[in-house]
Short mmCIF file of C-alpha atoms in Angstrom, two decimals:
data_model
loop_
_atom_site.label_atom_id
_atom_site.label_comp_id
_atom_site.label_asym_id
_atom_site.label_seq_id
_atom_site.Cartn_x
_atom_site.Cartn_y
_atom_site.Cartn_z
CA MET A 490 7.10 81.81 32.12
CA ALA A 491 3.56 81.87 33.12
CA PRO A 492 1.86 78.88 33.52
CA PRO A 493 -0.59 77.63 30.90
CA ARG A 494 -3.99 79.34 31.02
CA GLY A 495 -5.57 76.00 30.73
CA ARG A 496 -4.62 75.23 33.82
CA LEU A 497 -6.25 78.11 35.51
CA LEU A 498 -9.51 76.59 36.87
CA ALA A 499 -8.09 73.76 38.62
CA ALA A 500 -5.45 75.36 40.11
CA ALA A 501 -8.06 77.92 41.59
CA LEU A 502 -10.34 74.91 42.74
CA CYS A 503 -7.26 73.67 44.50
CA LEU A 504 -6.64 77.18 46.49
CA LEU A 505 -10.22 77.86 47.18
CA PHE A 506 -10.07 74.46 49.24
CA LEU A 507 -6.95 75.16 50.43
CA ALA A 508 -7.73 78.25 51.70
CA ALA A 509 -11.32 77.07 53.52
CA ALA A 510 -8.78 75.44 56.28
CA ASP A 511 -9.65 77.19 59.65
CA ALA A 512 -7.06 80.03 60.57
CA GLY A 513 -4.75 79.44 63.46
CA THR A 514 -4.79 82.57 65.79
CA VAL A 515 -2.24 85.06 67.32
CA GLY A 516 -2.51 86.31 71.31
CA VAL A 517 0.21 87.72 72.84
CA ASN A 518 1.90 87.40 76.48
CA TRP A 519 0.67 89.63 79.24
CA GLY A 520 3.96 90.54 81.43
CA ARG A 521 4.94 92.67 84.22
CA VAL A 522 7.88 92.71 85.18
CA ALA A 523 8.20 96.14 85.06
CA ASN A 524 8.04 99.37 87.10
CA ASP A 525 6.57 101.74 84.80
CA LEU A 526 3.44 99.82 83.26
CA PRO A 527 0.15 101.03 82.19
CA SER A 528 -3.05 101.02 84.61
CA PRO A 529 -4.74 97.06 83.46
CA ALA A 530 -7.41 98.88 82.67
CA ALA A 531 -5.30 101.28 80.12
CA VAL A 532 -3.55 97.79 79.02
CA VAL A 533 -6.94 96.20 78.41
CA GLN A 534 -8.33 99.20 76.32
CA LEU A 535 -4.87 99.15 74.45
CA LEU A 536 -5.60 95.39 73.72
CA LYS A 537 -9.18 96.25 72.24
CA GLN A 538 -7.73 98.93 70.19
CA HIS A 539 -5.30 96.79 68.50
CA GLY A 540 -7.74 93.60 68.37
CA ILE A 541 -6.34 91.55 70.35
CA ALA A 542 -7.74 89.09 71.32
CA GLN A 543 -6.33 86.52 73.35
CA VAL A 544 -4.05 87.04 76.40
CA LYS A 545 -1.26 84.54 78.15
CA LEU A 546 -0.76 85.92 82.09
CA TYR A 547 1.93 84.38 84.32
CA ASP A 548 -0.30 84.65 87.47
CA THR A 549 -3.50 85.68 88.81
CA GLU A 550 -3.28 89.52 89.74
CA PRO A 551 -7.17 90.53 91.08
CA ALA A 552 -6.84 93.70 89.48
CA VAL A 553 -6.09 92.33 85.82
CA LEU A 554 -8.39 89.70 86.05
CA ARG A 555 -11.22 92.67 86.65
CA ALA A 556 -10.02 95.22 84.45
CA LEU A 557 -10.42 92.20 81.11
CA ALA A 558 -13.95 91.46 82.59
CA GLY A 559 -16.14 92.17 80.07
CA SER A 560 -13.89 93.05 77.55
CA GLY A 561 -14.11 89.49 75.47
CA ILE A 562 -10.76 89.12 75.25
CA LYS A 563 -10.07 85.31 76.57
CA VAL A 564 -7.30 84.71 78.87
CA VAL A 565 -5.05 82.06 80.29
CA VAL A 566 -3.94 82.44 83.46
CA ALA A 567 -1.03 80.97 85.18
CA LEU A 568 -0.12 78.82 89.17
CA PRO A 569 3.31 79.54 89.28
CA ASN A 570 6.16 77.42 89.22
CA GLU A 571 6.19 78.23 93.52
CA GLN A 572 2.80 76.90 94.15
CA LEU A 573 3.01 73.64 92.31
CA ALA A 574 3.79 71.26 95.10
CA ALA A 575 0.74 72.23 97.30
CA ALA A 576 -1.36 71.77 94.21
CA ALA A 577 0.52 68.02 93.79
CA ARG A 578 0.45 66.95 96.77
CA ARG A 579 -3.24 68.55 98.37
CA PRO A 580 -6.76 68.40 96.44
CA SER A 581 -7.87 70.71 99.02
CA TYR A 582 -5.17 73.48 97.85
CA ALA A 583 -5.94 72.76 94.08
CA LEU A 584 -9.71 73.84 94.77
CA ALA A 585 -8.85 76.83 96.78
CA TRP A 586 -7.27 78.18 94.21
CA VAL A 587 -9.36 77.25 91.43
CA ARG A 588 -12.07 78.96 93.04
CA ARG A 589 -10.05 82.01 94.26
CA ASN A 590 -8.46 82.76 90.92
CA VAL A 591 -10.15 81.23 87.72
CA ALA A 592 -14.07 80.47 89.34
CA ALA A 593 -14.49 84.01 91.03
CA TYR A 594 -13.86 85.56 87.70
CA TYR A 595 -15.26 83.23 85.24
CA PRO A 596 -17.60 83.71 83.02
CA ALA A 597 -17.34 87.68 82.94
CA THR A 598 -13.41 87.24 82.45
CA GLN A 599 -13.00 84.86 79.26
CA ILE A 600 -10.17 82.52 81.35
CA GLN A 601 -9.89 79.82 79.10
CA GLY A 602 -6.94 77.87 80.33
CA ILE A 603 -4.66 77.95 83.36
CA ALA A 604 -0.91 77.45 82.59
CA VAL A 605 0.06 74.72 85.20
CA GLY A 606 4.04 75.67 85.90
CA ASN A 607 6.20 77.73 83.36
CA GLU A 608 9.33 75.80 81.81
CA VAL A 609 9.10 73.42 85.25
CA PHE A 610 12.03 71.37 83.25
CA ALA A 611 14.04 74.13 82.64
CA THR A 612 13.72 76.79 85.81
CA ALA A 613 12.17 74.56 88.84
CA ALA A 614 13.71 71.35 88.29
CA ASN A 615 13.11 70.77 91.81
CA VAL A 616 9.35 70.19 91.21
CA THR A 617 9.38 68.06 87.57
CA ALA A 618 7.92 65.19 89.39
CA GLN A 619 5.78 67.39 90.75
CA LEU A 620 4.33 68.55 87.60
CA VAL A 621 1.99 65.80 85.90
CA PRO A 622 0.00 65.33 89.97
CA ALA A 623 -0.63 69.29 90.07
CA MET A 624 -2.03 69.44 86.65
CA THR A 625 -3.91 66.40 87.50
CA ASN A 626 -5.27 67.52 91.10
CA VAL A 627 -6.09 71.58 89.22
CA HIS A 628 -8.03 69.70 86.03
CA ALA A 629 -10.37 67.67 89.49
CA ALA A 630 -11.23 71.02 91.08
CA LEU A 631 -12.26 72.39 87.38
CA ALA A 632 -14.25 69.20 86.66
CA ARG A 633 -15.90 69.66 90.54
CA LEU A 634 -17.48 73.43 89.52
CA ASN A 635 -18.34 72.10 86.15
CA MET A 636 -15.68 73.86 84.19
CA ASP A 637 -13.05 71.39 82.91
CA LYS A 638 -15.16 71.55 79.64
CA ALA A 639 -14.39 75.72 79.16
CA VAL A 640 -11.29 75.50 81.16
CA LYS A 641 -8.22 73.65 79.76
CA VAL A 642 -4.82 72.53 81.70
CA SER A 643 -1.29 72.66 80.52
CA SER A 644 2.24 73.66 81.48
CA PRO A 645 4.07 75.29 78.92
CA VAL A 646 7.91 73.34 78.33
CA ALA A 647 10.72 74.65 76.88
CA LEU A 648 12.75 73.44 74.08
CA SER A 649 15.15 72.79 77.09
CA ALA A 650 13.03 69.80 77.19
CA LEU A 651 14.35 68.02 73.96
CA ALA A 652 17.79 65.96 74.56
CA ASN A 653 18.06 66.60 70.66
CA SER A 654 16.13 68.72 68.01
CA TYR A 655 18.79 68.55 64.56
CA PRO A 656 17.72 67.07 62.24
CA PRO A 657 13.96 67.78 63.16
CA SER A 658 13.42 63.90 62.96
CA ALA A 659 15.88 63.26 65.21
CA GLY A 660 13.98 64.92 68.18
CA VAL A 661 13.59 62.84 71.42
CA PHE A 662 12.73 64.32 74.88
CA ARG A 663 15.72 64.22 77.18
CA GLU A 664 15.77 60.79 78.76
CA GLU A 665 14.90 61.77 82.56
CA LEU A 666 11.79 63.10 81.01
CA ALA A 667 10.14 61.07 78.38
CA GLN A 668 8.76 58.41 80.50
CA SER A 669 8.31 60.03 84.03
CA VAL A 670 6.64 63.52 83.20
CA MET A 671 6.10 63.71 79.18
CA LYS A 672 4.15 60.27 78.59
CA PRO A 673 1.90 61.16 81.22
CA MET A 674 1.47 65.05 80.25
CA LEU A 675 0.88 64.17 77.08
CA ASP A 676 -1.62 60.98 78.44
CA PHE A 677 -3.54 63.85 80.23
CA LEU A 678 -3.90 66.42 77.64
CA ALA A 679 -5.48 63.64 75.27
CA ARG A 680 -7.51 62.32 77.70
CA THR A 681 -8.73 66.22 78.87
CA GLY A 682 -8.70 67.77 75.41
CA SER A 683 -5.53 70.14 76.22
CA ASP A 684 -3.22 71.64 74.29
CA LEU A 685 0.70 71.27 74.44
CA MET A 686 2.09 74.25 74.79
CA VAL A 687 5.15 74.87 73.84
CA ASN A 688 7.76 77.84 74.17
CA CYS A 689 9.93 78.24 70.49
CA TYR A 690 12.76 80.83 70.42
CA PRO A 691 14.40 81.19 66.55
CA PHE A 692 16.19 84.04 68.11
CA PHE A 693 18.32 81.87 70.25
CA ALA A 694 19.13 79.41 68.02
CA TYR A 695 20.39 81.78 65.65
CA ALA A 696 22.43 84.41 68.32
CA ASP A 697 23.78 80.96 69.21
CA ASN A 698 25.22 79.93 65.64
CA ALA A 699 24.63 82.92 63.28
CA GLY A 700 27.58 81.67 61.28
CA VAL A 701 25.63 78.53 60.01
CA ILE A 702 22.12 79.24 60.32
CA SER A 703 20.63 81.55 57.48
CA LEU A 704 19.39 85.40 59.28
CA ASP A 705 16.22 84.51 56.49
CA TYR A 706 15.96 80.90 57.47
CA ALA A 707 15.03 82.86 61.24
CA LEU A 708 12.78 85.24 60.02
CA PHE A 709 11.08 83.09 57.64
CA ARG A 710 11.77 85.32 54.56
CA PRO A 711 12.97 83.85 51.55
CA ASN A 712 16.02 81.08 51.58
CA ALA A 713 17.27 77.67 49.72
CA GLY A 714 15.90 76.01 53.07
CA GLU A 715 17.21 73.31 55.18
CA LEU A 716 16.75 68.81 53.91
CA ASP A 717 16.11 66.91 57.54
CA SER A 718 18.55 63.67 55.97
CA GLY A 719 16.49 61.58 58.47
CA SER A 720 13.00 62.53 56.79
CA GLY A 721 13.11 63.77 53.34
CA LEU A 722 11.32 67.24 54.40
CA LYS A 723 12.75 70.34 53.44
CA TYR A 724 12.64 73.16 55.93
CA TYR A 725 12.12 77.09 55.03
CA SER A 726 11.66 78.26 58.73
CA LEU A 727 13.71 77.88 61.69
CA LEU A 728 10.40 77.66 64.05
CA ASP A 729 9.40 74.54 61.54
CA ALA A 730 12.13 72.89 62.33
CA GLN A 731 11.73 73.60 65.88
CA LEU A 732 8.23 72.64 66.13
CA ASP A 733 8.59 69.47 64.23
CA ALA A 734 11.93 68.18 66.78
CA VAL A 735 9.04 68.74 69.34
CA PHE A 736 6.49 66.47 66.67
CA ALA A 737 9.09 63.50 66.39
CA ALA A 738 9.85 63.56 70.72
CA VAL A 739 5.66 63.22 70.74
CA GLY A 740 5.81 60.36 68.22
CA LYS A 741 8.81 58.46 69.68
CA LEU A 742 6.32 58.46 73.30
CA GLY A 743 2.93 57.14 71.56
CA SER A 744 0.31 58.46 68.87
CA TYR A 745 -1.13 62.04 70.24
CA ASN A 746 -1.42 63.23 66.69
CA GLY A 747 -5.33 64.84 68.07
CA VAL A 748 -3.03 66.87 70.62
CA HIS A 749 -3.28 70.35 69.62
CA VAL A 750 -0.21 72.40 69.68
CA VAL A 751 0.09 75.82 70.82
CA VAL A 752 2.94 78.38 70.80
CA SER A 753 2.78 79.32 74.14
CA GLU A 754 5.80 81.96 73.38
CA THR A 755 7.51 83.49 71.32
CA GLY A 756 8.74 86.62 69.90
CA TRP A 757 12.47 88.39 68.78
CA PRO A 758 13.88 91.21 70.89
CA SER A 759 14.46 94.77 69.20
CA LYS A 760 17.10 95.12 71.43
CA GLY A 761 20.25 93.44 72.49
CA ASP A 762 23.54 93.22 74.06
CA ALA A 763 26.29 93.05 71.44
CA LYS A 764 27.02 89.23 71.33
CA GLU A 765 23.39 89.06 70.91
CA VAL A 766 23.75 88.66 67.60
CA GLY A 767 20.48 89.40 65.25
CA ALA A 768 18.62 91.20 68.14
CA GLY A 769 16.71 94.56 66.45
CA ALA A 770 13.66 96.50 66.09
CA ALA A 771 14.06 95.62 62.15
CA ASN A 772 14.38 91.49 62.91
CA ALA A 773 11.59 91.41 65.67
CA ALA A 774 9.34 93.72 63.06
CA ALA A 775 10.36 91.31 60.10
CA TYR A 776 9.77 87.60 62.83
CA ASN A 777 6.48 89.08 64.30
CA GLY A 778 5.48 90.65 61.41
CA ASN A 779 6.17 87.62 59.25
CA LEU A 780 4.69 85.25 61.29
CA VAL A 781 1.22 86.34 62.21
CA ARG A 782 1.27 87.19 58.38
CA ARG A 783 1.38 83.07 58.07
CA VAL A 784 -0.65 81.95 60.79
CA LEU A 785 -3.73 84.45 60.08
CA SER A 786 -3.64 82.84 56.11
CA ARG A 787 -4.10 79.61 57.03
CA ASN A 788 -0.45 78.93 56.58
CA ALA A 789 0.83 77.56 59.99
CA GLY A 790 1.32 74.32 59.41
CA THR A 791 4.90 72.61 58.90
CA PRO A 792 6.19 69.81 56.80
CA ARG A 793 5.34 66.60 59.21
CA ARG A 794 2.38 68.40 59.74
CA PRO A 795 1.48 70.21 57.38
CA ASP A 796 -2.59 70.49 58.12
CA ALA A 797 -2.23 71.85 61.46
CA ASP A 798 -3.76 75.26 62.49
CA VAL A 799 -0.75 76.12 65.16
CA ASP A 800 -1.81 78.73 67.40
CA VAL A 801 0.28 81.68 68.89
CA TYR A 802 1.71 83.70 71.76
CA LEU A 803 3.56 86.43 70.88
CA PHE A 804 6.39 87.40 73.53
CA ALA A 805 5.52 89.87 74.82
CA LEU A 806 2.86 92.71 74.92
CA PHE A 807 5.77 95.64 76.37
CA ASN A 808 9.09 96.02 77.69
CA GLU A 809 9.88 94.80 80.97
CA ASN A 810 11.94 97.21 82.59
CA GLN A 811 12.69 95.10 85.59
CA LYS A 812 13.78 91.81 84.17
CA PRO A 813 17.23 90.12 85.05
CA GLY A 814 19.66 88.72 82.55
CA PRO A 815 21.00 90.49 79.67
CA THR A 816 19.88 93.88 77.27
CA SER A 817 17.29 91.42 75.39
CA GLU A 818 15.59 90.17 78.19
CA ARG A 819 13.83 93.29 78.68
CA ASN A 820 13.17 94.32 75.16
CA TYR A 821 10.91 91.84 73.68
CA GLY A 822 7.76 94.01 73.90
CA VAL A 823 5.91 94.95 70.71
CA PHE A 824 4.72 97.91 72.59
CA TYR A 825 6.88 100.72 74.81
CA PRO A 826 5.03 100.59 78.73
CA ASN A 827 3.76 103.94 77.00
CA GLN A 828 1.64 102.44 74.53
CA GLN A 829 3.50 103.28 71.56
CA LYS A 830 5.23 100.54 69.05
CA VAL A 831 8.36 99.93 69.53
CA TYR A 832 8.46 98.86 65.85
CA ASP A 833 6.03 99.33 63.06
CA VAL A 834 3.76 95.74 63.09
CA GLU A 835 0.20 96.61 64.50
CA PHE A 836 -2.73 94.71 65.57
CA VAL A 837 -6.05 95.55 64.09
CA LEU A 838 -9.84 93.41 63.44
CA GLY A 839 -10.90 93.14 60.34
CA GLY A 840 -9.75 95.64 57.80
CA GLY A 841 -12.04 96.52 54.05
CA SER A 842 -11.87 93.61 51.80
CA VAL A 843 -10.46 93.76 47.94
CA GLY A 844 -11.67 90.34 47.63
CA GLY A 845 -13.96 89.11 45.94
CA LYS A 846 -14.60 89.54 42.40
CA GLY A 847 -11.10 91.87 42.12
CA ASN A 848 -9.24 88.43 42.58
CA GLY A 849 -10.42 86.78 40.19
CA GLY A 850 -12.11 83.92 42.71
CA LEU A 851 -9.71 82.36 43.82
CA GLY A 852 -11.18 82.42 47.41
CA TRP A 853 -8.93 84.46 49.43
CA GLN A 854 -10.04 88.22 50.88
CA ASP A 855 -6.71 90.83 51.31
CA ASN A 856 -7.73 92.69 54.61
CA GLY A 857 -4.32 94.80 54.08
CA GLY A 858 -0.29 94.62 55.33
CA GLY A 859 -0.40 91.44 53.46
CA SER A 860 -2.45 88.86 55.73
CA ALA A 861 -5.95 87.49 54.61
CA VAL A 862 -9.28 87.84 56.74
CA PRO A 863 -10.91 84.26 57.64
CA ALA A 864 -13.72 83.81 55.61
CA GLY A 865 -16.10 84.78 58.09
CA GLY A 866 -14.22 87.99 59.17
CA GLY A 867 -12.76 88.85 62.26
CA GLY A 868 -9.66 89.67 64.13
CA VAL A 869 -6.26 89.88 62.39
CA VAL A 870 -2.39 91.13 63.47
CA ARG A 871 -0.89 92.11 60.71
CA ALA A 872 2.54 93.83 59.66
CA ALA A 873 1.71 97.63 58.60
CA ALA A 874 2.77 98.54 55.51
CA THR A 875 5.90 99.80 55.55
CA PRO A 876 7.20 103.23 53.34
CA GLY A 877 10.48 103.12 51.18
CA GLU A 878 11.91 99.92 49.57
CA ALA A 879 9.85 96.77 49.58
CA TRP A 880 9.45 93.65 47.25
CA CYS A 881 6.63 91.09 47.48
CA VAL A 882 7.83 87.63 47.21
CA ALA A 883 6.17 84.06 46.80
CA ASN A 884 6.30 82.16 50.00
CA ALA A 885 7.60 78.85 49.27
CA MET A 886 6.00 76.98 52.14
CA ALA A 887 2.29 77.88 50.56
CA GLY A 888 2.90 74.97 48.55
CA GLU A 889 3.28 74.24 44.32
CA ALA A 890 -0.86 74.39 44.27
CA ARG A 891 -1.56 77.48 45.61
CA LEU A 892 1.90 79.07 44.41
CA HIS A 893 0.49 78.44 40.51
CA ALA A 894 -3.15 79.31 41.15
CA ALA A 895 -1.93 82.52 42.65
CA LEU A 896 0.34 82.84 39.54
CA ASP A 897 -1.86 81.96 37.11
CA TYR A 898 -4.48 84.70 38.91
CA ALA A 899 -1.33 87.56 38.98
CA CYS A 900 -0.61 86.98 35.31
CA GLY A 901 -3.63 87.18 34.08
CA PRO A 902 -6.40 88.60 35.22
CA GLY A 903 -4.54 90.47 38.03
CA GLY A 904 -2.40 92.09 34.91
CA ALA A 905 1.42 92.12 35.87
CA ASP A 906 3.27 92.12 33.03
CA CYS A 907 5.20 88.40 32.73
CA LYS A 908 6.96 88.94 29.92
CA GLY A 909 10.70 88.88 32.01
CA ILE A 910 9.99 85.40 32.66
CA GLN A 911 9.09 83.60 29.89
CA PRO A 912 11.78 81.34 28.12
CA GLY A 913 15.01 83.30 26.97
CA ALA A 914 13.77 86.52 29.09
CA ALA A 915 16.37 88.19 31.77
CA CYS A 916 14.63 86.39 34.49
CA PHE A 917 13.66 83.54 32.95
CA GLU A 918 16.75 81.56 35.18
CA PRO A 919 15.62 80.76 37.83
CA ASN A 920 13.53 78.30 36.03
CA THR A 921 11.50 77.46 39.72
CA MET A 922 7.61 78.17 40.54
CA VAL A 923 9.44 80.21 43.82
CA ALA A 924 11.12 82.64 41.30
CA HIS A 925 9.05 83.42 38.68
CA ALA A 926 5.94 83.28 41.09
CA SER A 927 7.71 86.30 43.32
CA TYR A 928 8.41 88.21 39.76
CA ALA A 929 5.04 88.15 38.73
CA PHE A 930 3.71 89.08 42.62
CA ASN A 931 5.70 91.42 42.64
CA ASP A 932 5.09 93.26 39.04
CA TYR A 933 1.48 93.35 40.83
CA TYR A 934 2.48 94.46 44.02
CA GLN A 935 4.54 97.26 42.63
CA ARG A 936 2.06 98.11 39.57
CA LYS A 937 -0.96 98.30 42.64
CA GLY A 938 0.76 101.39 44.01
CA ARG A 939 1.61 98.25 47.48
CA SER A 940 -1.05 99.51 48.35
CA ILE A 941 -3.01 97.36 51.40
CA GLY A 942 -4.01 94.01 50.65
CA THR A 943 -1.88 93.85 47.28
CA CYS A 944 0.37 91.10 48.94
CA ASP A 945 -0.68 87.69 49.91
CA PHE A 946 -2.43 85.85 46.93
CA ALA A 947 -4.23 83.69 50.10
CA GLY A 948 -0.74 83.57 52.03
CA ALA A 949 1.09 82.72 49.08
CA ALA A 950 2.96 85.72 49.15
CA TYR A 951 4.73 88.52 51.95
CA VAL A 952 6.25 92.09 51.97
CA VAL A 953 10.23 91.91 52.79
CA ASN A 954 12.28 95.09 52.82
CA GLN A 955 15.35 93.71 51.41
CA ALA A 956 16.40 93.44 48.24
CA PRO A 957 15.58 89.46 47.28
CA LYS A 958 18.12 87.21 45.41
CA MET A 959 16.33 85.72 42.31
CA GLY A 960 19.82 84.42 40.82
CA LYS A 961 21.26 87.28 38.25
CA CYS A 962 17.55 88.43 38.16
CA GLU A 963 16.79 91.70 39.73
CA LEU A 964 13.05 92.49 41.46
CA PRO A 965 12.16 96.09 40.88
CA SER A 966 11.30 98.10 44.12
CA THR A 967 9.10 100.56 41.54
CA VAL A 968 7.00 100.10 38.24
#
């Protein structure tokens, strides 16, 4: 059933307003625990070739920082866990470290942040008490060098810092961390205008609970959703649920809504051991491609914070052959060390627009592969078009207003054949906005030859490579 044409203008204006919000950004973690990686200079060229404009490092290797100079790529560097105690005890140590590892390269190398330690509570608990003092001393060093406005200080926190994360509304920090470390850290972040960095891996939760967690729920694919009985909010992605558990835990320590959140690590392995359920290249491509498309099409908000423009750093740039642990640890890379892609997800800058007049003025520009170009242009990251079977489906997280406006366009000026969702027709049931929008979006996408940019609708749709389940209705993969 196509919505009444009389509501097209109002819905379109609503969509235009929604699409005007700032999109989040996507970067990548550049780890180097390997003996077969390209030279730093070659890596920088790879980053530029694929439009990757932000990287997060795990150290301050001089050759890497020199290679990044003049590239325009924004950089987060790291003070390793092993140096936390010294930085906490001695302000002079923190000052010397900042001079040697940050000031010496800035501004030619666009260092925008310092990660003080990494997952300290999980991997270096013996220095937990020194974390906030170290962050404070590093920030003071930046202030002394007049760099504190340009370079922010944070520390990536693992989800294991939570004592409870399910349902999301029950999220709470571990008792031994809440008041002694997390509250002082949040006070510091709020005071200095810095981000809260969180490492989130839906893969781990899925692999440990594959019998009860839907793979579609973990990969941002269409699913029935999960209701949080504590808040009444419904979740359609596991990452959203993890982030909202963090937001809930933060809220129990005070009002920190002004603290911006960065997903400092997230990803999905392309290979794993037999017991690592879900590891595989297809799932990695789905997770990263759907996540990136969602972030850049201004749909990064969560049910608890729908207007959040969450920034994301994918883990990782390369497969790293010297990382210890299970097979998955060595197979998170988007690229092999020979600089070839591990799976069909590509990074591009800009792209041709088929928006504007072509979409009826609904306020989006398609750049290809299903992601949206921000109004001012700029770099985007997108999943590449996939040969073989593919379908275009509605993104339930886009909300009724955006789906309604996009459905009106697809069934009207877009030229999709929507007779199949009229009352009594074969695909009228299930009679829901998501099902009807999926039918219309898919018909439009197939009629356009599944060409680049024809499955987006301002983030209201995305491509899947497995046949969608829509009651008894089967969506065609061709027209």
